[in-house]
Amino acid sequence: MKILLTGATGYIAKRLLPELLDKKHEVYCCVRDKKRFDLSKFVNKKIHLIEVDFLKEETLLNIPKDFDIAYYLIHSMSTDNDDFKILENISALNFKNYMEKTSVKQVIYLSGIINDTTLSKHLESRKNVENILSNSSYALTTLRTGIIVGSGSASFEIIRDLVEKLPIMIAPKWVKTKTQPIAIRNVIEYLSGVMGNKETYYKSYDIGGPDILTYKEMLLQFANIRKLRRIIFEVPVMTPRLSSYWLYFVTATSHSLAKNLVDSMKIEVICKENNLKNMLNIKLIDYKESIRIAFDKIEHNQVLSSWKDAQTSPILSDGISSHLEVPSFGCFLDIRKEKAENVEKSIERIWSIGGINGWYSGNFLWKVRGFVDQIFGGVGLRRGRKNQTEISAGDALDFWRVLIADKENKRILLYAEMRLPGEAWLEFKIDQNNNVIQTATFRPLGVFGRFYWYIVLPFHGYIFNGMIKKIAKG
């Protein structure tokens, strides 16, 4: 079958795509920026890239009209824009209107479980999108889920941060809220299982795992799997605002996502009974086993996708391509060159930089800079990296975004997503003479931008010099 996959660089779609391709389907992937999609991972597969922004109706003309199934996997929960409900409505309406001009028979939408009269902004927006998509000429199948547990998922990473960083937690009262987590593996089984299944047309289903747990129980079971002893005290006085700041400073989440999560965590998310599991012959994975599977993927560097890479940021909204040309006019440069003793070893070190591997020099100073960035509302160093040896364009790398990761030409280009009075790029490349060339470029914004550069210049001398020497060393 011919399948349209929206949100193809997102957390869910990246997991679903290999499943669809393995079943020999022809997949049309919708992306806002082709530079973020690595086609080299899908050699000899029936896959096509379509550059489209569903907020811009005119770009939908790039989508072909002769396909059978469409997946709508577009969400804006982590956006910094408070009007995400409006944006989601526009996107859904544009999608629906165009789908009605195509040969699509079924649209599959992944939504959130709705079983409370008072909905969070996030769940209310999901419900509105479902209403828009259902008022159409095609058959809509909606799968509603709550907490998704898997390597790289926002829920998994946030719980991991809380458990592994805090021996004692002073937690807000929402830790007593009940939820029904589901393993990402089961989510993908449901998404692929309903495809083309006429029994699921014009229907919606709640999907969840076999366990109904409070957030406190989830934290403690996670700690048990990790062989950690954790104590959780509940306090009734922590406001939603304080709760969101608590999540923001302790975990790797952005403040915007933390606000939306806290808003949703106050509401019980439990599935309504249905027969979809039996219809599709799906064996549900319990919460503890889903954690074990996630860590197995992490330990073997097999994390296919991460919410951090999919997280909305200005650079992703504008498109990576608009930042690929590193400016020179009006910029400060720090250029260093060292002869590589072993080119393959140097490439390996460049491709492994950041995350738990550190930055090879002045790691304490990098952490201080990350903490300062976090204080001012930036991403800090908390995001790390999803794979410790491989990176691709569009990946998050601590407080950088990967623009280019070209092993053939021995070049990596990073763009800073930290809070700065200007813009910054960091480039590593190895030339034909086996020289490692490391270039830091800063384009200042106003007088304060120039002042900032001279303040950090002494630290650059220490950090950047040590970094390139470590990279070039055999």
mmCIF file of C-alpha atoms in Angstrom, residues 148-449:
data_model
loop_
_atom_site.group_PDB
_atom_site.id
_atom_site.type_symbol
_atom_site.label_atom_id
_atom_site.label_comp_id
_atom_site.label_asym_id
_atom_site.label_seq_id
_atom_site.Cartn_x
_atom_site.Cartn_y
_atom_site.Cartn_z
ATOM 1 C CA ILE A 148 4.202 6.320 26.512
ATOM 2 C CA VAL A 149 7.192 4.446 27.936
ATOM 3 C CA GLY A 150 10.196 3.833 25.717
ATOM 4 C CA SER A 151 13.797 4.832 25.218
ATOM 5 C CA GLY A 152 13.845 8.495 24.258
ATOM 6 C CA SER A 153 10.196 9.197 25.148
ATOM 7 C CA ALA A 154 9.523 12.368 27.156
ATOM 8 C CA SER A 155 7.768 10.456 29.944
ATOM 9 C CA PHE A 156 10.552 7.896 30.280
ATOM 10 C CA GLU A 157 13.336 10.497 30.294
ATOM 11 C CA ILE A 158 11.589 12.748 32.824
ATOM 12 C CA ILE A 159 10.924 9.865 35.223
ATOM 13 C CA ARG A 160 14.510 8.694 34.730
ATOM 14 C CA ASP A 161 15.877 12.145 35.603
ATOM 15 C CA LEU A 162 13.743 12.391 38.730
ATOM 16 C CA VAL A 163 14.606 8.908 39.979
ATOM 17 C CA GLU A 164 18.326 8.972 39.230
ATOM 18 C CA LYS A 165 18.974 12.533 40.431
ATOM 19 C CA LEU A 166 16.838 12.764 43.576
ATOM 20 C CA PRO A 167 17.228 10.286 46.489
ATOM 21 C CA ILE A 168 14.462 12.195 48.288
ATOM 22 C CA MET A 169 11.638 13.886 46.370
ATOM 23 C CA ILE A 170 9.327 16.575 47.658
ATOM 24 C CA ALA A 171 6.592 15.999 45.111
ATOM 25 C CA PRO A 172 3.335 17.816 44.310
ATOM 26 C CA LYS A 173 -0.037 16.193 44.918
ATOM 27 C CA TRP A 174 -0.395 15.081 41.281
ATOM 28 C CA VAL A 175 1.918 12.139 42.090
ATOM 29 C CA LYS A 176 -1.253 10.451 43.401
ATOM 30 C CA THR A 177 -2.983 10.777 40.013
ATOM 31 C CA LYS A 178 -3.645 7.434 38.315
ATOM 32 C CA THR A 179 -2.523 6.719 34.777
ATOM 33 C CA GLN A 180 -2.206 3.735 32.445
ATOM 34 C CA PRO A 181 1.242 3.737 30.802
ATOM 35 C CA ILE A 182 1.872 1.870 27.564
ATOM 36 C CA ALA A 183 5.112 0.604 26.007
ATOM 37 C CA ILE A 184 6.151 2.311 22.769
ATOM 38 C CA ARG A 185 6.408 -1.153 21.197
ATOM 39 C CA ASN A 186 2.690 -1.717 21.826
ATOM 40 C CA VAL A 187 1.837 1.748 20.449
ATOM 41 C CA ILE A 188 3.580 0.890 17.176
ATOM 42 C CA GLU A 189 1.785 -2.471 17.060
ATOM 43 C CA TYR A 190 -1.567 -0.699 17.415
ATOM 44 C CA LEU A 191 -0.696 1.944 14.805
ATOM 45 C CA SER A 192 0.364 -0.629 12.235
ATOM 46 C CA GLY A 193 -2.368 -3.097 13.209
ATOM 47 C CA VAL A 194 -5.333 -0.810 12.479
ATOM 48 C CA MET A 195 -3.944 0.136 9.065
ATOM 49 C CA GLY A 196 -6.438 -0.907 6.419
ATOM 50 C CA ASN A 197 -8.534 -2.774 8.995
ATOM 51 C CA LYS A 198 -12.118 -1.907 8.043
ATOM 52 C CA GLU A 199 -13.422 -2.971 11.452
ATOM 53 C CA THR A 200 -11.599 0.039 12.925
ATOM 54 C CA TYR A 201 -12.954 2.599 10.445
ATOM 55 C CA TYR A 202 -14.873 5.536 11.954
ATOM 56 C CA LYS A 203 -13.958 4.408 15.479
ATOM 57 C CA SER A 204 -11.780 5.577 18.362
ATOM 58 C CA TYR A 205 -9.989 3.379 20.887
ATOM 59 C CA ASP A 206 -8.194 4.022 24.177
ATOM 60 C CA ILE A 207 -4.914 2.092 24.255
ATOM 61 C CA GLY A 208 -2.877 1.439 27.386
ATOM 62 C CA GLY A 209 -0.727 -1.144 29.082
ATOM 63 C CA PRO A 210 -1.858 -3.765 31.628
ATOM 64 C CA ASP A 211 -0.969 -1.623 34.695
ATOM 65 C CA ILE A 212 -2.918 1.227 36.268
ATOM 66 C CA LEU A 213 -0.463 3.162 38.451
ATOM 67 C CA THR A 214 -0.112 6.477 40.217
ATOM 68 C CA TYR A 215 2.844 8.625 39.213
ATOM 69 C CA LYS A 216 4.348 7.853 42.617
ATOM 70 C CA GLU A 217 4.097 4.116 41.934
ATOM 71 C CA MET A 218 5.695 4.640 38.526
ATOM 72 C CA LEU A 219 8.622 6.501 40.094
ATOM 73 C CA LEU A 220 9.125 3.853 42.791
ATOM 74 C CA GLN A 221 8.873 0.926 40.354
ATOM 75 C CA PHE A 222 11.387 2.668 38.100
ATOM 76 C CA ALA A 223 13.712 3.056 41.094
ATOM 77 C CA ASN A 224 13.262 -0.631 41.917
ATOM 78 C CA ILE A 225 14.329 -1.639 38.389
ATOM 79 C CA ARG A 226 17.406 0.594 38.728
ATOM 80 C CA LYS A 227 18.145 -0.829 42.200
ATOM 81 C CA LEU A 228 17.819 2.607 43.792
ATOM 82 C CA ARG A 229 16.152 3.419 47.113
ATOM 83 C CA ARG A 230 13.971 6.493 46.788
ATOM 84 C CA ILE A 231 11.712 8.324 49.253
ATOM 85 C CA ILE A 232 8.813 10.487 48.033
ATOM 86 C CA PHE A 233 7.018 13.036 50.210
ATOM 87 C CA GLU A 234 3.801 14.568 48.913
ATOM 88 C CA VAL A 235 3.013 18.222 49.593
ATOM 89 C CA PRO A 236 -0.373 19.790 48.819
ATOM 90 C CA VAL A 237 0.924 23.352 48.563
ATOM 91 C CA MET A 238 2.989 23.093 45.377
ATOM 92 C CA THR A 239 1.205 25.145 42.715
ATOM 93 C CA PRO A 240 1.177 24.164 39.027
ATOM 94 C CA ARG A 241 3.715 26.920 38.366
ATOM 95 C CA LEU A 242 6.060 25.617 41.065
ATOM 96 C CA SER A 243 5.521 22.068 39.796
ATOM 97 C CA SER A 244 6.524 23.058 36.273
ATOM 98 C CA TYR A 245 9.669 24.792 37.563
ATOM 99 C CA TRP A 246 10.457 21.690 39.645
ATOM 100 C CA LEU A 247 10.317 19.526 36.521
ATOM 101 C CA TYR A 248 12.225 22.093 34.470
ATOM 102 C CA PHE A 249 15.206 22.382 36.819
ATOM 103 C CA VAL A 250 15.485 18.694 37.734
ATOM 104 C CA THR A 251 14.769 17.056 34.383
ATOM 105 C CA ALA A 252 15.761 17.595 30.751
ATOM 106 C CA THR A 253 12.356 18.953 29.752
ATOM 107 C CA SER A 254 11.822 22.477 28.443
ATOM 108 C CA HIS A 255 9.755 24.860 30.541
ATOM 109 C CA SER A 256 6.961 24.962 27.945
ATOM 110 C CA LEU A 257 6.695 21.162 27.918
ATOM 111 C CA ALA A 258 6.887 21.059 31.728
ATOM 112 C CA LYS A 259 3.916 23.450 31.961
ATOM 113 C CA ASN A 260 1.824 21.334 29.599
ATOM 114 C CA LEU A 261 2.789 18.105 31.358
ATOM 115 C CA VAL A 262 1.848 19.427 34.799
ATOM 116 C CA ASP A 263 -1.443 20.637 33.357
ATOM 117 C CA SER A 264 -2.151 17.094 32.096
ATOM 118 C CA MET A 265 -0.825 15.226 35.140
ATOM 119 C CA LYS A 266 -3.647 16.526 37.322
ATOM 120 C CA ILE A 267 -6.146 14.433 35.342
ATOM 121 C CA GLU A 268 -6.564 10.658 35.551
ATOM 122 C CA VAL A 269 -5.745 8.917 32.281
ATOM 123 C CA ILE A 270 -7.313 5.438 32.307
ATOM 124 C CA CYS A 271 -8.491 3.501 29.253
ATOM 125 C CA LYS A 272 -12.106 2.699 28.504
ATOM 126 C CA GLU A 273 -12.477 -1.010 27.775
ATOM 127 C CA ASN A 274 -12.484 -2.151 24.126
ATOM 128 C CA ASN A 275 -11.674 -5.290 22.138
ATOM 129 C CA LEU A 276 -8.905 -3.839 19.936
ATOM 130 C CA LYS A 277 -6.110 -5.701 21.750
ATOM 131 C CA ASN A 278 -7.779 -9.059 21.023
ATOM 132 C CA MET A 279 -8.771 -8.071 17.495
ATOM 133 C CA LEU A 280 -5.123 -7.288 16.635
ATOM 134 C CA ASN A 281 -3.684 -10.099 18.803
ATOM 135 C CA ILE A 282 -1.423 -7.733 20.746
ATOM 136 C CA LYS A 283 0.358 -8.914 23.888
ATOM 137 C CA LEU A 284 0.612 -5.964 26.244
ATOM 138 C CA ILE A 285 3.940 -5.219 27.933
ATOM 139 C CA ASP A 286 3.782 -4.258 31.604
ATOM 140 C CA TYR A 287 5.394 -1.107 32.977
ATOM 141 C CA LYS A 288 8.457 -2.742 34.522
ATOM 142 C CA GLU A 289 9.215 -4.766 31.393
ATOM 143 C CA SER A 290 8.860 -1.646 29.212
ATOM 144 C CA ILE A 291 11.531 0.031 31.380
ATOM 145 C CA ARG A 292 13.851 -2.962 30.991
ATOM 146 C CA ILE A 293 13.389 -2.919 27.210
ATOM 147 C CA ALA A 294 14.095 0.824 27.107
ATOM 148 C CA PHE A 295 17.370 0.461 29.005
ATOM 149 C CA ASP A 296 18.403 -2.438 26.806
ATOM 150 C CA LYS A 297 18.008 -0.148 23.779
ATOM 151 C CA ILE A 298 19.975 2.619 25.501
ATOM 152 C CA GLU A 299 22.826 0.316 26.526
ATOM 153 C CA HIS A 300 23.146 -1.027 22.967
ATOM 154 C CA ASN A 301 22.926 2.431 21.336
ATOM 155 C CA GLN A 302 19.724 1.446 19.542
ATOM 156 C CA VAL A 303 17.547 4.443 20.427
ATOM 157 C CA LEU A 304 15.684 5.177 17.180
ATOM 158 C CA SER A 305 14.165 8.503 18.214
ATOM 159 C CA SER A 306 14.078 10.982 21.056
ATOM 160 C CA TRP A 307 11.542 13.622 22.029
ATOM 161 C CA LYS A 308 14.492 16.024 22.421
ATOM 162 C CA ASP A 309 15.306 15.802 18.711
ATOM 163 C CA ALA A 310 11.670 16.398 17.778
ATOM 164 C CA GLN A 311 11.196 19.244 20.257
ATOM 165 C CA THR A 312 10.096 22.490 18.635
ATOM 166 C CA SER A 313 12.720 25.242 18.585
ATOM 167 C CA PRO A 314 13.218 28.388 16.464
ATOM 168 C CA ILE A 315 15.908 26.699 14.377
ATOM 169 C CA LEU A 316 13.588 23.805 13.542
ATOM 170 C CA SER A 317 10.719 26.188 12.780
ATOM 171 C CA ASP A 318 12.882 28.266 10.429
ATOM 172 C CA GLY A 319 14.464 25.185 8.889
ATOM 173 C CA ILE A 320 18.015 23.904 9.241
ATOM 174 C CA SER A 321 18.868 25.097 5.723
ATOM 175 C CA SER A 322 18.592 28.753 6.764
ATOM 176 C CA HIS A 323 21.495 28.293 9.198
ATOM 177 C CA LEU A 324 23.839 26.137 7.097
ATOM 178 C CA GLU A 325 25.805 29.060 5.683
ATOM 179 C CA VAL A 326 28.034 30.199 8.527
ATOM 180 C CA PRO A 327 28.410 33.996 8.316
ATOM 181 C CA SER A 328 31.746 35.794 8.408
ATOM 182 C CA PHE A 329 30.869 39.496 8.206
ATOM 183 C CA GLY A 330 30.508 41.132 11.607
ATOM 184 C CA CYS A 331 31.467 37.913 13.411
ATOM 185 C CA PHE A 332 34.047 36.875 15.976
ATOM 186 C CA LEU A 333 36.010 33.739 15.100
ATOM 187 C CA ASP A 334 38.095 31.270 17.096
ATOM 188 C CA ILE A 335 39.911 29.006 14.603
ATOM 189 C CA ARG A 336 42.281 26.260 15.754
ATOM 190 C CA LYS A 337 44.161 23.630 13.771
ATOM 191 C CA GLU A 338 45.963 20.452 14.835
ATOM 192 C CA LYS A 339 47.445 17.564 12.840
ATOM 193 C CA ALA A 340 45.441 14.388 13.423
ATOM 194 C CA GLU A 341 47.687 11.570 14.632
ATOM 195 C CA ASN A 342 45.044 9.040 13.625
ATOM 196 C CA VAL A 343 42.281 10.308 11.323
ATOM 197 C CA GLU A 344 39.829 7.483 12.103
ATOM 198 C CA LYS A 345 40.299 8.018 15.823
ATOM 199 C CA SER A 346 39.743 11.766 15.427
ATOM 200 C CA ILE A 347 36.550 11.188 13.447
ATOM 201 C CA GLU A 348 35.348 8.823 16.161
ATOM 202 C CA ARG A 349 35.996 11.454 18.840
ATOM 203 C CA ILE A 350 34.233 14.193 16.877
ATOM 204 C CA TRP A 351 31.196 11.982 16.308
ATOM 205 C CA SER A 352 31.111 11.044 20.020
ATOM 206 C CA ILE A 353 31.422 14.537 21.483
ATOM 207 C CA GLY A 354 28.971 15.775 24.107
ATOM 208 C CA GLY A 355 26.446 13.925 26.238
ATOM 209 C CA ILE A 356 27.992 11.529 28.753
ATOM 210 C CA ASN A 357 31.280 11.685 26.798
ATOM 211 C CA GLY A 358 31.714 15.371 27.626
ATOM 212 C CA TRP A 359 33.541 17.988 25.580
ATOM 213 C CA TYR A 360 37.078 16.713 26.197
ATOM 214 C CA SER A 361 38.248 19.882 27.972
ATOM 215 C CA GLY A 362 36.879 22.063 30.766
ATOM 216 C CA ASN A 363 33.806 19.890 31.332
ATOM 217 C CA PHE A 364 33.152 21.663 34.627
ATOM 218 C CA LEU A 365 33.001 24.997 32.780
ATOM 219 C CA TRP A 366 30.630 23.498 30.215
ATOM 220 C CA LYS A 367 28.373 22.421 33.086
ATOM 221 C CA VAL A 368 28.509 25.899 34.638
ATOM 222 C CA ARG A 369 27.567 27.429 31.279
ATOM 223 C CA GLY A 370 24.713 24.932 31.006
ATOM 224 C CA PHE A 371 23.458 25.809 34.486
ATOM 225 C CA VAL A 372 23.570 29.558 33.725
ATOM 226 C CA ASP A 373 21.684 28.899 30.506
ATOM 227 C CA GLN A 374 19.025 26.988 32.423
ATOM 228 C CA ILE A 375 18.647 29.832 34.943
ATOM 229 C CA PHE A 376 17.779 32.148 32.041
ATOM 230 C CA GLY A 377 15.264 29.712 30.574
ATOM 231 C CA GLY A 378 17.559 27.960 28.090
ATOM 232 C CA VAL A 379 17.941 24.247 27.403
ATOM 233 C CA GLY A 380 21.183 23.822 29.368
ATOM 234 C CA LEU A 381 23.254 20.658 29.009
ATOM 235 C CA ARG A 382 20.432 18.368 30.126
ATOM 236 C CA ARG A 383 19.418 17.024 26.714
ATOM 237 C CA GLY A 384 22.604 15.042 26.134
ATOM 238 C CA ARG A 385 22.404 12.895 23.008
ATOM 239 C CA LYS A 386 20.318 9.846 22.090
ATOM 240 C CA ASN A 387 23.231 7.823 20.655
ATOM 241 C CA GLN A 388 26.759 7.997 22.061
ATOM 242 C CA THR A 389 28.583 7.257 18.785
ATOM 243 C CA GLU A 390 26.334 8.442 15.938
ATOM 244 C CA ILE A 391 24.597 11.743 15.197
ATOM 245 C CA SER A 392 22.478 13.041 12.336
ATOM 246 C CA ALA A 393 21.321 16.444 11.125
ATOM 247 C CA GLY A 394 18.513 17.720 13.343
ATOM 248 C CA ASP A 395 19.653 15.865 16.472
ATOM 249 C CA ALA A 396 19.873 17.664 19.807
ATOM 250 C CA LEU A 397 23.395 17.621 21.266
ATOM 251 C CA ASP A 398 23.436 19.170 24.750
ATOM 252 C CA PHE A 399 22.640 22.840 24.063
ATOM 253 C CA TRP A 400 23.546 22.568 20.369
ATOM 254 C CA ARG A 401 21.545 21.444 17.343
ATOM 255 C CA VAL A 402 23.312 19.350 14.688
ATOM 256 C CA LEU A 403 23.087 21.041 11.281
ATOM 257 C CA ILE A 404 25.525 18.856 9.324
ATOM 258 C CA ALA A 405 26.913 15.419 10.182
ATOM 259 C CA ASP A 406 28.796 14.347 7.047
ATOM 260 C CA LYS A 407 31.214 11.482 7.685
ATOM 261 C CA GLU A 408 32.175 11.182 4.028
ATOM 262 C CA ASN A 409 33.488 14.761 4.029
ATOM 263 C CA LYS A 410 34.610 14.553 7.692
ATOM 264 C CA ARG A 411 32.552 17.535 8.831
ATOM 265 C CA ILE A 412 30.136 18.374 11.656
ATOM 266 C CA LEU A 413 28.410 21.731 12.075
ATOM 267 C CA LEU A 414 26.535 22.677 15.267
ATOM 268 C CA TYR A 415 24.267 25.632 15.995
ATOM 269 C CA ALA A 416 23.822 26.968 19.540
ATOM 270 C CA GLU A 417 20.353 26.775 21.124
ATOM 271 C CA MET A 418 21.529 28.241 24.427
ATOM 272 C CA ARG A 419 20.487 31.733 25.510
ATOM 273 C CA LEU A 420 22.933 34.112 23.820
ATOM 274 C CA PRO A 421 23.155 37.803 22.881
ATOM 275 C CA GLY A 422 23.717 36.677 19.287
ATOM 276 C CA GLU A 423 24.172 33.464 17.287
ATOM 277 C CA ALA A 424 26.899 30.826 17.535
ATOM 278 C CA TRP A 425 28.172 27.975 15.373
ATOM 279 C CA LEU A 426 30.773 25.311 16.183
ATOM 280 C CA GLU A 427 32.371 23.375 13.341
ATOM 281 C CA PHE A 428 34.740 20.408 13.242
ATOM 282 C CA LYS A 429 36.286 19.142 10.009
ATOM 283 C CA ILE A 430 39.343 17.264 8.815
ATOM 284 C CA ASP A 431 40.992 18.532 5.616
ATOM 285 C CA GLN A 432 42.884 16.669 2.896
ATOM 286 C CA ASN A 433 46.146 17.093 4.815
ATOM 287 C CA ASN A 434 44.627 15.372 7.875
ATOM 288 C CA ASN A 435 44.421 18.596 9.857
ATOM 289 C CA VAL A 436 41.623 18.872 12.391
ATOM 290 C CA ILE A 437 40.122 22.343 11.992
ATOM 291 C CA GLN A 438 37.894 23.598 14.794
ATOM 292 C CA THR A 439 36.008 26.860 14.241
ATOM 293 C CA ALA A 440 33.805 28.719 16.702
ATOM 294 C CA THR A 441 31.798 31.547 15.086
ATOM 295 C CA PHE A 442 29.825 34.127 17.051
ATOM 296 C CA ARG A 443 27.635 36.781 15.447
ATOM 297 C CA PRO A 444 26.951 39.298 18.241
ATOM 298 C CA LEU A 445 23.681 41.136 18.708
ATOM 299 C CA GLY A 446 24.368 44.745 19.705
ATOM 300 C CA VAL A 447 26.911 46.058 22.179
ATOM 301 C CA PHE A 448 26.118 43.430 24.819
ATOM 302 C CA GLY A 449 26.864 40.675 22.307
#
